[in-house]
Every structure is written in structure tokens, then in C-alpha cells.
PDB file of C-alpha atoms in Angstrom:
ATOM      1  CA  MET A  21     -22.329  14.781  21.425  1.00 57.00           C
ATOM      2  CA  SER A  22     -22.241  11.619  23.681  1.00 57.00           C
ATOM      3  CA  SER A  23     -19.690   8.806  23.362  1.00 52.00           C
ATOM      4  CA  GLU A  24     -22.455   6.672  21.584  1.00 51.00           C
ATOM      5  CA  GLU A  25     -23.002   9.328  18.789  1.00 59.00           C
ATOM      6  CA  LEU A  26     -19.230  10.063  18.185  1.00 72.00           C
ATOM      7  CA  GLU A  27     -18.245   8.440  14.828  1.00 83.00           C
ATOM      8  CA  LEU A  28     -14.681   7.753  15.952  1.00 85.00           C
ATOM      9  CA  GLY A  29     -12.871   4.728  14.538  1.00 88.00           C
ATOM     10  CA  PRO A  30     -10.032   2.910  15.978  1.00 89.00           C
ATOM     11  CA  VAL A  31      -6.752   4.709  16.589  1.00 92.00           C
ATOM     12  CA  ASP A  32      -3.406   3.057  15.758  1.00 92.00           C
ATOM     13  CA  ILE A  33       0.267   4.087  16.117  1.00 93.00           C
ATOM     14  CA  VAL A  34       2.732   2.749  13.638  1.00 92.00           C
ATOM     15  CA  ALA A  35       6.476   3.098  13.771  1.00 92.00           C
ATOM     16  CA  ILE A  36       8.252   2.676  10.485  1.00 91.00           C
ATOM     17  CA  GLY A  37      11.973   2.537  10.856  1.00 91.00           C
ATOM     18  CA  PHE A  38      14.570   3.467   8.055  1.00 89.00           C
ATOM     19  CA  PRO A  39      18.060   2.074   8.249  1.00 89.00           C
ATOM     20  CA  ALA A  40      20.955   4.340   7.873  1.00 86.00           C
ATOM     21  CA  GLY A  41      21.849   4.570   4.248  1.00 83.00           C
ATOM     22  CA  ALA A  42      18.526   3.122   3.028  1.00 82.00           C
ATOM     23  CA  PRO A  43      16.953   4.770   0.080  1.00 81.00           C
ATOM     24  CA  ARG A  44      14.423   7.245   1.365  1.00 73.00           C
ATOM     25  CA  THR A  45      12.477   7.479  -1.718  1.00 78.00           C
ATOM     26  CA  GLY A  46       9.016   8.744  -0.199  1.00 78.00           C
ATOM     27  CA  GLU A  47       7.305   6.157  -2.423  1.00 84.00           C
ATOM     28  CA  ALA A  48       4.946   5.266   0.213  1.00 87.00           C
ATOM     29  CA  ILE A  49       3.847   8.690   1.130  1.00 86.00           C
ATOM     30  CA  PRO A  50       1.472   9.345  -1.875  1.00 88.00           C
ATOM     31  CA  ILE A  51      -0.311   6.044  -1.057  1.00 92.00           C
ATOM     32  CA  PHE A  52      -0.567   7.234   2.583  1.00 91.00           C
ATOM     33  CA  VAL A  53      -1.992  10.453   1.611  1.00 90.00           C
ATOM     34  CA  ASP A  54      -4.477   8.862  -0.921  1.00 93.00           C
ATOM     35  CA  LEU A  55      -5.819   7.015   2.200  1.00 94.00           C
ATOM     36  CA  VAL A  56      -6.268  10.324   3.871  1.00 93.00           C
ATOM     37  CA  ASP A  57      -7.860  11.967   0.794  1.00 93.00           C
ATOM     38  CA  ARG A  58     -10.412   9.041   0.497  1.00 96.00           C
ATOM     39  CA  GLY A  59     -11.440   9.351   4.043  1.00 94.00           C
ATOM     40  CA  ILE A  60     -10.281   5.868   4.927  1.00 96.00           C
ATOM     41  CA  ILE A  61      -7.823   7.279   7.698  1.00 95.00           C
ATOM     42  CA  ARG A  62      -7.303  10.562   9.406  1.00 93.00           C
ATOM     43  CA  VAL A  63      -3.872  11.592  10.680  1.00 92.00           C
ATOM     44  CA  ILE A  64      -3.799  12.688  14.111  1.00 92.00           C
ATOM     45  CA  ASP A  65      -0.225  12.905  14.852  1.00 91.00           C
ATOM     46  CA  VAL A  66       3.248  12.632  13.085  1.00 90.00           C
ATOM     47  CA  LEU A  67       6.632  12.386  14.623  1.00 89.00           C
ATOM     48  CA  VAL A  68       9.959  11.871  12.967  1.00 88.00           C
ATOM     49  CA  VAL A  69      13.008  10.790  15.027  1.00 90.00           C
ATOM     50  CA  GLN A  70      16.537   9.887  14.608  1.00 90.00           C
ATOM     51  CA  LYS A  71      19.373   8.303  16.705  1.00 92.00           C
ATOM     52  CA  ASP A  72      22.660   9.934  16.192  1.00 90.00           C
ATOM     53  CA  ALA A  73      26.185   8.264  16.505  1.00 90.00           C
ATOM     54  CA  GLU A  74      26.276   8.718  20.340  1.00 92.00           C
ATOM     55  CA  GLY A  75      22.931   7.040  20.624  1.00 90.00           C
ATOM     56  CA  VAL A  76      20.833  10.195  21.494  1.00 91.00           C
ATOM     57  CA  VAL A  77      17.312  10.081  20.203  1.00 91.00           C
ATOM     58  CA  SER A  78      15.863  13.225  19.051  1.00 86.00           C
ATOM     59  CA  GLY A  79      12.883  14.625  16.928  1.00 84.00           C
ATOM     60  CA  ILE A  80      13.681  15.765  13.507  1.00 76.00           C
ATOM     61  CA  GLU A  81      11.738  18.245  11.321  1.00 67.00           C
ATOM     62  CA  ILE A  82       9.457  16.946   8.699  1.00 66.00           C
ATOM     63  CA  ALA A  83      11.388  17.513   5.507  1.00 56.00           C
ATOM     64  CA  ASP A  84      12.393  16.324   1.954  1.00 46.00           C
ATOM     65  CA  LEU A  85      13.504  12.829   2.540  1.00 50.00           C
ATOM     66  CA  ASP A  86      15.249  12.156  -0.537  1.00 48.00           C
ATOM     67  CA  GLY A  87      16.663  15.771  -1.199  1.00 48.00           C
ATOM     68  CA  ASP A  88      14.748  16.164  -4.613  1.00 50.00           C
ATOM     69  CA  GLY A  89      13.325  19.281  -3.571  1.00 45.00           C
ATOM     70  CA  ALA A  90       9.567  17.566  -3.194  1.00 49.00           C
ATOM     71  CA  GLY A  91       8.540  18.195   0.372  1.00 52.00           C
ATOM     72  CA  ASP A  92       7.712  14.332   0.749  1.00 59.00           C
ATOM     73  CA  LEU A  93       6.763  14.606   4.387  1.00 64.00           C
ATOM     74  CA  ARG A  94       5.757  18.259   4.521  1.00 66.00           C
ATOM     75  CA  VAL A  95       2.081  17.424   3.841  1.00 70.00           C
ATOM     76  CA  PHE A  96       2.079  16.259   7.517  1.00 69.00           C
ATOM     77  CA  GLU A  97       3.640  19.506   8.732  1.00 67.00           C
ATOM     78  CA  GLY A  98       1.222  20.585  11.665  1.00 65.00           C
ATOM     79  CA  ALA A  99      -0.077  17.147  12.178  1.00 69.00           C
ATOM     80  CA  ARG A 100       0.862  17.497  15.965  1.00 75.00           C
ATOM     81  CA  THR A 101      -1.937  17.036  18.564  1.00 82.00           C
ATOM     82  CA  GLY A 102       0.236  15.761  21.454  1.00 86.00           C
ATOM     83  CA  MET A 103      -0.801  12.163  21.028  1.00 89.00           C
ATOM     84  CA  LEU A 104       2.781  11.241  20.319  1.00 91.00           C
ATOM     85  CA  GLY A 105       5.338  12.887  22.498  1.00 89.00           C
ATOM     86  CA  ASP A 106       8.826  12.495  24.065  1.00 88.00           C
ATOM     87  CA  GLU A 107       8.047   8.961  25.707  1.00 91.00           C
ATOM     88  CA  ASP A 108       7.032   7.650  22.133  1.00 91.00           C
ATOM     89  CA  ALA A 109      10.165   9.022  20.652  1.00 90.00           C
ATOM     90  CA  GLU A 110      12.272   7.342  23.273  1.00 90.00           C
ATOM     91  CA  VAL A 111      10.314   3.823  22.799  1.00 92.00           C
ATOM     92  CA  ALA A 112      11.002   3.936  19.176  1.00 91.00           C
ATOM     93  CA  GLY A 113      14.609   5.093  19.695  1.00 91.00           C
ATOM     94  CA  GLU A 114      15.425   1.884  21.680  1.00 92.00           C
ATOM     95  CA  VAL A 115      15.014  -0.196  18.562  1.00 92.00           C
ATOM     96  CA  LEU A 116      16.817   2.045  16.320  1.00 94.00           C
ATOM     97  CA  GLU A 117      20.690   1.784  15.757  1.00 93.00           C
ATOM     98  CA  PRO A 118      22.894   4.941  15.521  1.00 93.00           C
ATOM     99  CA  GLY A 119      22.271   6.757  12.144  1.00 90.00           C
ATOM    100  CA  GLU A 120      18.799   5.286  11.815  1.00 92.00           C
ATOM    101  CA  ALA A 121      15.434   7.144  11.655  1.00 90.00           C
ATOM    102  CA  ALA A 122      11.731   6.345  12.208  1.00 91.00           C
ATOM    103  CA  VAL A 123       8.399   7.853  11.428  1.00 90.00           C
ATOM    104  CA  LEU A 124       5.597   7.394  13.871  1.00 93.00           C
ATOM    105  CA  LEU A 125       2.103   7.925  12.641  1.00 93.00           C
ATOM    106  CA  CYS A 126      -0.885   8.055  14.858  1.00 94.00           C
ATOM    107  CA  PHE A 127      -4.172   8.000  12.763  1.00 94.00           C
ATOM    108  CA  GLU A 128      -7.870   6.952  13.200  1.00 94.00           C
ATOM    109  CA  ASN A 129      -9.252   4.403  11.119  1.00 94.00           C
ATOM    110  CA  ALA A 130     -12.063   6.674   9.752  1.00 95.00           C
ATOM    111  CA  TRP A 131     -13.799   3.953   7.958  1.00 93.00           C
ATOM    112  CA  ALA A 132     -14.881   1.992  10.948  1.00 92.00           C
ATOM    113  CA  GLY A 133     -16.343   5.188  12.770  1.00 92.00           C
ATOM    114  CA  PRO A 134     -19.814   4.701  11.487  1.00 93.00           C
ATOM    115  CA  PHE A 135     -19.674   1.141  12.267  1.00 92.00           C
ATOM    116  CA  ALA A 136     -18.237   1.772  15.765  1.00 90.00           C
ATOM    117  CA  ALA A 137     -20.710   4.223  16.620  1.00 90.00           C
ATOM    118  CA  ALA A 138     -23.661   1.948  15.675  1.00 92.00           C
ATOM    119  CA  VAL A 139     -22.168  -0.736  17.892  1.00 91.00           C
ATOM    120  CA  ARG A 140     -21.899   1.594  20.927  1.00 89.00           C
ATOM    121  CA  ARG A 141     -25.422   2.989  20.133  1.00 91.00           C
ATOM    122  CA  SER A 142     -26.847  -0.608  20.443  1.00 93.00           C
ATOM    123  CA  GLY A 143     -24.976  -1.103  23.472  1.00 93.00           C
ATOM    124  CA  GLY A 144     -22.110  -3.150  22.268  1.00 93.00           C
ATOM    125  CA  ARG A 145     -18.473  -2.728  23.484  1.00 88.00           C
ATOM    126  CA  LEU A 146     -15.225  -3.914  22.270  1.00 84.00           C
ATOM    127  CA  LEU A 147     -13.765  -6.886  24.177  1.00 87.00           C
ATOM    128  CA  ASP A 148     -10.446  -7.445  22.637  1.00 85.00           C
ATOM    129  CA  PHE A 149      -8.513  -6.205  19.403  1.00 84.00           C
ATOM    130  CA  GLN A 150      -5.862  -8.119  17.956  1.00 87.00           C
ATOM    131  CA  ARG A 151      -3.678  -7.380  14.766  1.00 87.00           C
ATOM    132  CA  VAL A 152      -1.924 -10.169  12.874  1.00 89.00           C
ATOM    133  CA  PRO A 153       1.388  -8.989  11.921  1.00 88.00           C
ATOM    134  CA  THR A 154       2.066  -8.958   8.184  1.00 91.00           C
ATOM    135  CA  GLN A 155       5.014 -11.287   8.363  1.00 92.00           C
ATOM    136  CA  GLU A 156       2.868 -14.079  10.139  1.00 95.00           C
ATOM    137  CA  VAL A 157      -0.133 -13.624   7.219  1.00 94.00           C
ATOM    138  CA  ILE A 158       2.910 -13.998   4.602  1.00 95.00           C
ATOM    139  CA  ALA A 159       4.054 -16.974   6.241  1.00 94.00           C
ATOM    140  CA  ALA A 160       0.597 -18.507   6.578  1.00 95.00           C
ATOM    141  CA  ILE A 161      -0.072 -18.018   2.835  1.00 95.00           C
ATOM    142  CA  GLN A 162       3.385 -19.429   1.852  1.00 94.00           C
ATOM    143  CA  ALA A 163       2.685 -22.357   4.050  1.00 94.00           C
ATOM    144  CA  LEU A 164      -0.591 -23.058   2.391  1.00 93.00           C
ATOM    145  CA  ASP A 165       1.064 -22.488  -1.072  1.00 90.00           C
ATOM    146  CA  ALA A 166       3.892 -24.985  -0.215  1.00 89.00           C
ATOM    147  CA  GLY A 167       1.029 -27.488   0.802  1.00 83.00           C
ATOM    148  CA  SER A 168      -0.885 -27.144  -2.209  1.00 79.00           C
ATOM    149  CA  ALA A 169       2.380 -27.596  -4.521  1.00 72.00           C
ATOM    150  CA  SER A 170       2.955 -31.190  -3.130  1.00 62.00           C
TER     151      SER A 170
END
């Protein structure tokens, strides 16, 4: 299969930090799994890291986050392709405080695969890609709301 025929969507890496003592409820996991089940995204790699009291960053086993016996992250066991590695763990660890943890998710935006393949088949190519941080979108909406309230 040529690269023009390959229906591969954009691949993102997301790092989500969890402060020490934060409630790790696992509430977002079923929502993420639903995206996988519906074919919107495809998980490529999952890596969980933590920084200990001495500042050492290490990978940790995918486990039950909240201790309720449900394997919150266990659905991602085996999601290791090598796309995320030690260097990614170290980069994530640089922003963690001692006692904090992070989940790194590498996933394909599968919904975009057919569109991306059609663009490639017609000779198109991606020139640039920008993602607007959620905080910026929220700030822009709040500014619009504040402007229409006056």
C-alpha cells in the first residue's frame, strides 16, 4: 500500500499531569475508551510516569488509579509500540513536581484518515498544523461574552 492509499490520520501526543494528592478518579477514562470504541481515535502508545521525592522520573505500571479495584487504565495494557519512550518520560518529568504523575497518550485521529488519504491521492500535502490551546479558546469565548454583556 502506498502512502497515498494509507488511511492514516494525524497522530497526537498528549501529556496529562496529576498533582500529588489530587483525586485520581478515572472519570475521564471511559470517555477516552468510548472515543476508541467509536473509531474516532486509535491508541498507539500509553506511558505513565511519576517523579519521586528525590526528583527521579520513572515509568509506572498501568494500574487501578483510585484503589477501587477497577482497573482504570488496564484497558491500555499492551498499548506500547515504542512511539513513547524514555526521552518522552524525561521531558514530561521536567514539568512534574515530586510526587506528581503524568499519563502520556499517543493516538491517531482515525476520523481524519479517509480525508487525509483523499488529500494525498489528489496531490495535496499538509503545509502546517496548529492547535489552539483550550485555555485560549475559553478566554476568547469569555471575552466575547463579556463584550456582549455590556
